[in-house]
Amino acid sequence: MKISVLGAGAWGASLAKVLHENSHDVTLWDINAALLAELKQGHSERLLPGVKLPVDWRTETDFETAVAGRECLVLAIPSQFFRDVAVKLKGHPGIFVSVTKGIEFETGETMSRILRGQTSVDKIAALSGPSFAREVALGIPTTVVCASENPVTATRVQGLFHRPEFRIYRSTDILGVEYGGALKNVIAVGAGVSDGLGYGDNTKAGLVTRALSEMRRLGVACGAQAETFSGLSGLGDLMLTCFSRQSRNRDLGERLGRGESMETIQASHPKLAEGYPTARSAHRLAKDKKVPTPIMDEVHAMLYEGKNPKLAVRDLISRAFKAED
């Protein structure tokens, strides 16, 4: 199949490598010509250290050339810029696969909802789950889920990506898959704060368990199915991102917990982890839906209001008694 991957970050490049290895005709697009030139050399120690990359895949900086005649478009665009790219695709006849984990701040929409304004819902899919880009690119066994409201589209995308070391499950709950993949990044920041404060396994296990209830509650209020949050894009991705030292979201939180300010963190890493913008979007969405999300509220307060991490933990623990849900 003729496929273009839009966005040549680590995740986009890794998935392009998977598709290339499956013998598809792959074009990798990005506005950053230097980045594409680096990827054409067969390696990128900055993006995917230790990974051998193809040298015969096509790269393209011209958007119209990249998408023309493509049967499938894989969108690996940061959530803040996703709509800007999506609107350029209006009327494109191909299948759209979003691999971006985020929520638009202004609307509370997931990426598939943004794509609905550009094409038929039957042609939209989302791919998500516990998957670090480098491990996928190295061929380390990984399992994710592909979701689409159209089972035929989900099955087709499943076949595009499936490899012996990259197993793809199917789902029709695209909203559940997307909200799970996005909201877990916010929780991972909180898990990192716990690590930075020097708390133990008891603390993190409790935080992750209660956070899963929050994710489910908010997702259901937005139209998702509750059971999806117990799957790969919910619990699976939540565990990976909260516990792994590879997680950029967890690392962001750990630095906060150690006492660094957001100004200092942002100065050293101008491109912050996805949990940073998503915390703002999730906070607004929860207020709009009138859904209680105490953990995500405290993460938002630490990131955007300068709240002291120890005070945030104290306020969480000292809330009124309630039954477990």
GROMACS .gro file of C-alpha atoms in nm:
model
  325
    1MET     CA    1   0.000   0.000   0.000
    2LYS     CA    2   0.112   0.358  -0.064
    3ILE     CA    3   0.145   0.520   0.279
    4SER     CA    4   0.268   0.856   0.404
    5VAL     CA    5   0.367   0.909   0.766
    6LEU     CA    6   0.316   1.273   0.860
    7GLY     CA    7   0.556   1.374   1.134
    8ALA     CA    8   0.913   1.242   1.157
    9GLY     CA    9   0.957   1.240   1.531
   10ALA     CA   10   1.065   0.923   1.709
   11TRP     CA   11   0.716   0.770   1.700
   12GLY     CA   12   0.649   0.859   1.338
   13ALA     CA   13   0.988   0.731   1.227
   14SER     CA   14   0.946   0.406   1.422
   15LEU     CA   15   0.607   0.334   1.268
   16ALA     CA   16   0.737   0.426   0.924
   17LYS     CA   17   1.012   0.168   0.978
   18VAL     CA   18   0.752  -0.096   1.070
   19LEU     CA   19   0.550  -0.021   0.757
   20HIS     CA   20   0.865  -0.022   0.542
   21GLU     CA   21   0.962  -0.362   0.682
   22ASN     CA   22   0.615  -0.485   0.586
   23SER     CA   23   0.702  -0.395   0.224
   24HIS     CA   24   0.472  -0.096   0.194
   25ASP     CA   25   0.560   0.206  -0.019
   26VAL     CA   26   0.639   0.456   0.260
   27THR     CA   27   0.699   0.830   0.243
   28LEU     CA   28   0.804   1.014   0.560
   29TRP     CA   29   0.701   1.381   0.569
   30ASP     CA   30   0.814   1.660   0.797
   31ILE     CA   31   0.876   2.034   0.769
   32ASN     CA   32   1.223   1.983   0.920
   33ALA     CA   33   1.451   1.909   0.624
   34ALA     CA   34   1.757   1.858   0.847
   35LEU     CA   35   1.574   1.592   1.046
   36LEU     CA   36   1.471   1.407   0.730
   37ALA     CA   37   1.827   1.421   0.597
   38GLU     CA   38   1.946   1.272   0.927
   39LEU     CA   39   1.694   0.987   0.902
   40LYS     CA   40   1.802   0.913   0.544
   41GLN     CA   41   2.151   0.832   0.670
   42GLY     CA   42   2.024   0.508   0.823
   43HIS     CA   43   2.041   0.612   1.187
   44SER     CA   44   1.950   0.892   1.425
   45GLU     CA   45   2.124   0.879   1.758
   46ARG     CA   46   1.924   1.182   1.869
   47LEU     CA   47   1.580   1.032   1.799
   48LEU     CA   48   1.632   0.655   1.802
   49PRO     CA   49   1.973   0.571   1.947
   50GLY     CA   50   2.113   0.234   1.843
   51VAL     CA   51   1.844   0.174   1.580
   52LYS     CA   52   1.934   0.083   1.223
   53LEU     CA   53   1.698   0.270   0.993
   54PRO     CA   54   1.620   0.217   0.622
   55VAL     CA   55   1.815   0.424   0.372
   56ASP     CA   56   1.580   0.359   0.081
   57TRP     CA   57   1.260   0.510   0.222
   58ARG     CA   58   1.134   0.832   0.072
   59THR     CA   59   1.134   1.156   0.266
   60GLU     CA   60   0.950   1.473   0.169
   61THR     CA   61   0.918   1.830   0.296
   62ASP     CA   62   0.648   1.935   0.049
   63PHE     CA   63   0.311   1.850   0.200
   64GLU     CA   64   0.108   1.823  -0.120
   65THR     CA   65   0.366   1.594  -0.279
   66ALA     CA   66   0.377   1.378   0.033
   67VAL     CA   67   0.002   1.312   0.047
   68ALA     CA   68  -0.083   1.297  -0.325
   69GLY     CA   69  -0.190   0.950  -0.434
   70ARG     CA   70  -0.142   0.796  -0.090
   71GLU     CA   71  -0.388   0.526   0.013
   72CYS     CA   72  -0.320   0.569   0.384
   73LEU     CA   73  -0.201   0.865   0.591
   74VAL     CA   74  -0.050   0.807   0.936
   75LEU     CA   75  -0.064   1.125   1.143
   76ALA     CA   76   0.212   1.150   1.404
   77ILE     CA   77   0.170   1.524   1.465
   78PRO     CA   78   0.190   1.678   1.816
   79SER     CA   79  -0.161   1.746   1.941
   80GLN     CA   80  -0.110   2.124   1.951
   81PHE     CA   81  -0.051   2.128   1.574
   82PHE     CA   82  -0.274   1.839   1.473
   83ARG     CA   83  -0.568   2.047   1.349
   84ASP     CA   84  -0.340   2.268   1.138
   85VAL     CA   85  -0.226   1.962   0.946
   86ALA     CA   86  -0.564   1.788   0.943
   87VAL     CA   87  -0.748   2.075   0.774
   88LYS     CA   88  -0.512   2.043   0.478
   89LEU     CA   89  -0.639   1.690   0.420
   90LYS     CA   90  -1.005   1.771   0.363
   91GLY     CA   91  -1.146   1.542   0.095
   92HIS     CA   92  -0.842   1.315   0.079
   93PRO     CA   93  -0.967   0.969  -0.024
   94GLY     CA   94  -0.728   0.761   0.186
   95ILE     CA   95  -0.752   0.600   0.529
   96PHE     CA   96  -0.644   0.828   0.815
   97VAL     CA   97  -0.461   0.670   1.111
   98SER     CA   98  -0.396   0.894   1.412
   99VAL     CA   99  -0.108   0.787   1.637
  100THR     CA  100  -0.112   1.112   1.839
  101LYS     CA  101  -0.202   1.093   2.209
  102GLY     CA  102  -0.360   1.421   2.306
  103ILE     CA  103  -0.674   1.630   2.360
  104GLU     CA  104  -0.738   1.962   2.189
  105PHE     CA  105  -0.762   2.236   2.452
  106GLU     CA  106  -1.019   2.459   2.284
  107THR     CA  107  -1.270   2.181   2.208
  108GLY     CA  108  -1.183   1.884   2.429
  109GLU     CA  109  -1.179   1.673   2.115
  110THR     CA  110  -0.956   1.376   2.044
  111MET     CA  111  -0.762   1.359   1.719
  112SER     CA  112  -1.018   1.133   1.549
  113ARG     CA  113  -1.289   1.390   1.621
  114ILE     CA  114  -1.076   1.656   1.456
  115LEU     CA  115  -1.035   1.430   1.153
  116ARG     CA  116  -1.412   1.389   1.123
  117GLY     CA  117  -1.429   1.734   0.972
  118GLN     CA  118  -1.202   1.626   0.690
  119THR     CA  119  -1.321   1.278   0.588
  120SER     CA  120  -1.576   1.003   0.646
  121VAL     CA  121  -1.578   0.850   0.994
  122ASP     CA  122  -1.551   0.509   0.824
  123LYS     CA  123  -1.198   0.596   0.711
  124ILE     CA  124  -1.059   0.704   1.049
  125ALA     CA  125  -0.858   0.487   1.287
  126ALA     CA  126  -0.640   0.539   1.594
  127LEU     CA  127  -0.341   0.333   1.703
  128SER     CA  128  -0.242   0.339   2.070
  129GLY     CA  129  -0.109   0.129   2.356
  130PRO     CA  130   0.199   0.068   2.572
  131SER     CA  131   0.475   0.138   2.323
  132PHE     CA  132   0.799   0.332   2.344
  133ALA     CA  133   0.915   0.431   1.997
  134ARG     CA  134   1.270   0.302   2.030
  135GLU     CA  135   1.159  -0.043   2.146
  136VAL     CA  136   0.920  -0.071   1.853
  137ALA     CA  137   1.196   0.034   1.614
  138LEU     CA  138   1.433  -0.224   1.766
  139GLY     CA  139   1.179  -0.500   1.714
  140ILE     CA  140   1.123  -0.564   2.085
  141PRO     CA  141   0.787  -0.747   2.126
  142THR     CA  142   0.511  -0.487   2.167
  143THR     CA  143   0.131  -0.505   2.174
  144VAL     CA  144  -0.101  -0.216   2.085
  145VAL     CA  145  -0.462  -0.165   1.975
  146CYS     CA  146  -0.610  -0.022   1.656
  147ALA     CA  147  -0.956   0.133   1.690
  148SER     CA  148  -1.210   0.249   1.436
  149GLU     CA  149  -1.587   0.279   1.435
  150ASN     CA  150  -1.568   0.083   1.110
  151PRO     CA  151  -1.452  -0.275   1.182
  152VAL     CA  152  -1.335  -0.311   0.822
  153THR     CA  153  -1.102  -0.012   0.860
  154ALA     CA  154  -0.971  -0.142   1.193
  155THR     CA  155  -0.897  -0.480   1.037
  156ARG     CA  156  -0.724  -0.322   0.740
  157VAL     CA  157  -0.500  -0.103   0.956
  158GLN     CA  158  -0.430  -0.399   1.181
  159GLY     CA  159  -0.292  -0.582   0.879
  160LEU     CA  160  -0.076  -0.288   0.770
  161PHE     CA  161   0.119  -0.273   1.096
  162HIS     CA  162   0.116  -0.630   1.222
  163ARG     CA  163   0.451  -0.806   1.252
  164PRO     CA  164   0.568  -1.105   1.458
  165GLU     CA  165   0.712  -0.861   1.713
  166PHE     CA  166   0.437  -0.598   1.682
  167ARG     CA  167   0.097  -0.745   1.766
  168ILE     CA  168  -0.213  -0.535   1.691
  169TYR     CA  169  -0.553  -0.589   1.852
  170ARG     CA  170  -0.878  -0.434   1.725
  171SER     CA  171  -1.145  -0.220   1.890
  172THR     CA  172  -1.448  -0.022   1.779
  173ASP     CA  173  -1.423   0.215   2.077
  174ILE     CA  174  -1.200   0.477   1.918
  175LEU     CA  175  -1.283   0.740   2.181
  176GLY     CA  176  -1.191   0.508   2.466
  177VAL     CA  177  -0.863   0.420   2.301
  178GLU     CA  178  -0.781   0.786   2.242
  179TYR     CA  179  -0.884   0.923   2.580
  180GLY     CA  180  -0.694   0.643   2.754
  181GLY     CA  181  -0.380   0.713   2.555
  182ALA     CA  182  -0.399   1.087   2.623
  183LEU     CA  183  -0.502   1.097   2.989
  184LYS     CA  184  -0.239   0.849   3.105
  185ASN     CA  185   0.028   1.106   3.016
  186VAL     CA  186  -0.115   1.343   3.277
  187ILE     CA  187  -0.110   1.069   3.540
  188ALA     CA  188   0.249   0.981   3.450
  189VAL     CA  189   0.352   1.334   3.546
  190GLY     CA  190   0.195   1.273   3.886
  191ALA     CA  191   0.375   0.939   3.917
  192GLY     CA  192   0.702   1.116   3.843
  193VAL     CA  193   0.630   1.373   4.114
  194SER     CA  194   0.590   1.084   4.358
  195ASP     CA  195   0.932   0.952   4.254
  196GLY     CA  196   1.089   1.295   4.278
  197LEU     CA  197   0.957   1.340   4.631
  198GLY     CA  198   1.117   1.009   4.729
  199TYR     CA  199   0.794   0.824   4.798
  200GLY     CA  200   0.776   0.447   4.761
  201ASP     CA  201   0.595   0.178   4.570
  202ASN     CA  202   0.290   0.196   4.797
  203THR     CA  203   0.235   0.558   4.695
  204LYS     CA  204   0.270   0.501   4.323
  205ALA     CA  205   0.053   0.187   4.319
  206GLY     CA  206  -0.227   0.372   4.495
  207LEU     CA  207  -0.192   0.673   4.269
  208VAL     CA  208  -0.205   0.468   3.949
  209THR     CA  209  -0.504   0.264   4.067
  210ARG     CA  210  -0.710   0.566   4.166
  211ALA     CA  211  -0.602   0.752   3.852
  212LEU     CA  212  -0.740   0.474   3.636
  213SER     CA  213  -1.083   0.538   3.791
  214GLU     CA  214  -1.051   0.906   3.702
  215MET     CA  215  -0.953   0.826   3.344
  216ARG     CA  216  -1.248   0.591   3.308
  217ARG     CA  217  -1.492   0.837   3.463
  218LEU     CA  218  -1.390   1.123   3.235
  219GLY     CA  219  -1.370   0.903   2.928
  220VAL     CA  220  -1.720   0.764   2.979
  221ALA     CA  221  -1.854   1.117   3.022
  222CYS     CA  222  -1.705   1.192   2.680
  223GLY     CA  223  -1.870   0.893   2.512
  224ALA     CA  224  -1.613   0.617   2.562
  225GLN     CA  225  -1.683   0.263   2.687
  226ALA     CA  226  -1.576   0.190   3.045
  227GLU     CA  227  -1.417  -0.149   2.969
  228THR     CA  228  -1.171   0.003   2.720
  229PHE     CA  229  -0.979   0.161   3.007
  230SER     CA  230  -0.890  -0.184   3.140
  231GLY     CA  231  -0.718  -0.265   2.811
  232LEU     CA  232  -0.396  -0.182   2.631
  233SER     CA  233  -0.464   0.186   2.568
  234GLY     CA  234  -0.579   0.241   2.927
  235LEU     CA  235  -0.426   0.026   3.200
  236GLY     CA  236  -0.148  -0.106   2.976
  237ASP     CA  237  -0.023   0.233   2.864
  238LEU     CA  238  -0.077   0.378   3.212
  239MET     CA  239   0.154   0.119   3.371
  240LEU     CA  240   0.424   0.167   3.110
  241THR     CA  241   0.427   0.545   3.130
  242CYS     CA  242   0.407   0.569   3.509
  243PHE     CA  243   0.670   0.310   3.597
  244SER     CA  244   0.932   0.324   3.321
  245ARG     CA  245   1.246   0.535   3.343
  246GLN     CA  246   1.213   0.589   2.967
  247SER     CA  247   0.893   0.792   3.009
  248ARG     CA  248   0.936   1.161   2.931
  249ASN     CA  249   0.613   1.240   3.116
  250ARG     CA  250   0.729   1.060   3.429
  251ASP     CA  251   1.065   1.239   3.401
  252LEU     CA  252   0.891   1.577   3.383
  253GLY     CA  253   0.707   1.498   3.706
  254GLU     CA  254   1.018   1.369   3.879
  255ARG     CA  255   1.196   1.695   3.811
  256LEU     CA  256   0.901   1.885   3.958
  257GLY     CA  257   0.907   1.661   4.263
  258ARG     CA  258   1.275   1.732   4.312
  259GLY     CA  259   1.199   2.101   4.332
  260GLU     CA  260   1.272   2.228   3.981
  261SER     CA  261   1.041   2.497   3.848
  262MET     CA  262   0.852   2.466   3.521
  263GLU     CA  263   1.053   2.759   3.389
  264THR     CA  264   1.379   2.572   3.450
  265ILE     CA  265   1.247   2.248   3.302
  266GLN     CA  266   1.111   2.422   2.995
  267ALA     CA  267   1.438   2.608   2.940
  268SER     CA  268   1.628   2.279   2.923
  269HIS     CA  269   1.360   2.099   2.718
  270PRO     CA  270   1.165   2.346   2.499
  271LYS     CA  271   0.963   2.055   2.355
  272LEU     CA  272   0.791   1.931   2.670
  273ALA     CA  273   0.632   1.588   2.707
  274GLU     CA  274   0.274   1.548   2.582
  275GLY     CA  275   0.142   1.533   2.939
  276TYR     CA  276   0.208   1.905   2.978
  277PRO     CA  277  -0.045   2.036   2.721
  278THR     CA  278  -0.279   1.745   2.789
  279ALA     CA  279  -0.301   1.834   3.161
  280ARG     CA  280  -0.442   2.171   3.062
  281SER     CA  281  -0.688   2.016   2.816
  282ALA     CA  282  -0.799   1.745   3.059
  283HIS     CA  283  -0.852   1.997   3.339
  284ARG     CA  284  -1.077   2.210   3.121
  285LEU     CA  285  -1.263   1.907   2.986
  286ALA     CA  286  -1.332   1.769   3.334
  287LYS     CA  287  -1.473   2.104   3.444
  288ASP     CA  288  -1.693   2.124   3.134
  289LYS     CA  289  -1.824   1.771   3.193
  290LYS     CA  290  -1.851   1.825   3.571
  291VAL     CA  291  -1.647   1.509   3.635
  292PRO     CA  292  -1.434   1.490   3.955
  293THR     CA  293  -1.066   1.431   3.868
  294PRO     CA  294  -0.870   1.515   4.185
  295ILE     CA  295  -0.539   1.364   4.073
  296MET     CA  296  -0.543   1.535   3.736
  297ASP     CA  297  -0.649   1.858   3.907
  298GLU     CA  298  -0.341   1.848   4.130
  299VAL     CA  299  -0.113   1.772   3.834
  300HIS     CA  300  -0.260   2.072   3.654
  301ALA     CA  301  -0.203   2.289   3.963
  302MET     CA  302   0.161   2.186   3.983
  303LEU     CA  303   0.225   2.242   3.613
  304TYR     CA  304   0.029   2.562   3.557
  305GLU     CA  305  -0.023   2.724   3.896
  306GLY     CA  306   0.311   2.659   4.061
  307LYS     CA  307   0.162   2.451   4.342
  308ASN     CA  308   0.412   2.289   4.575
  309PRO     CA  309   0.422   1.910   4.509
  310LYS     CA  310   0.415   1.818   4.879
  311LEU     CA  311   0.109   2.036   4.928
  312ALA     CA  312  -0.057   1.872   4.626
  313VAL     CA  313  -0.002   1.526   4.776
  314ARG     CA  314  -0.129   1.641   5.116
  315ASP     CA  315  -0.444   1.785   4.960
  316LEU     CA  316  -0.509   1.458   4.776
  317ILE     CA  317  -0.466   1.242   5.084
  318SER     CA  318  -0.670   1.469   5.314
  319ARG     CA  319  -0.985   1.476   5.099
  320ALA     CA  320  -1.315   1.363   5.252
  321PHE     CA  321  -1.378   0.990   5.305
  322LYS     CA  322  -1.552   0.805   5.022
  323ALA     CA  323  -1.625   0.455   4.898
  324GLU     CA  324  -1.395   0.301   4.638
  325ASP     CA  325  -1.535   0.319   4.288
   0.00000   0.00000   0.00000
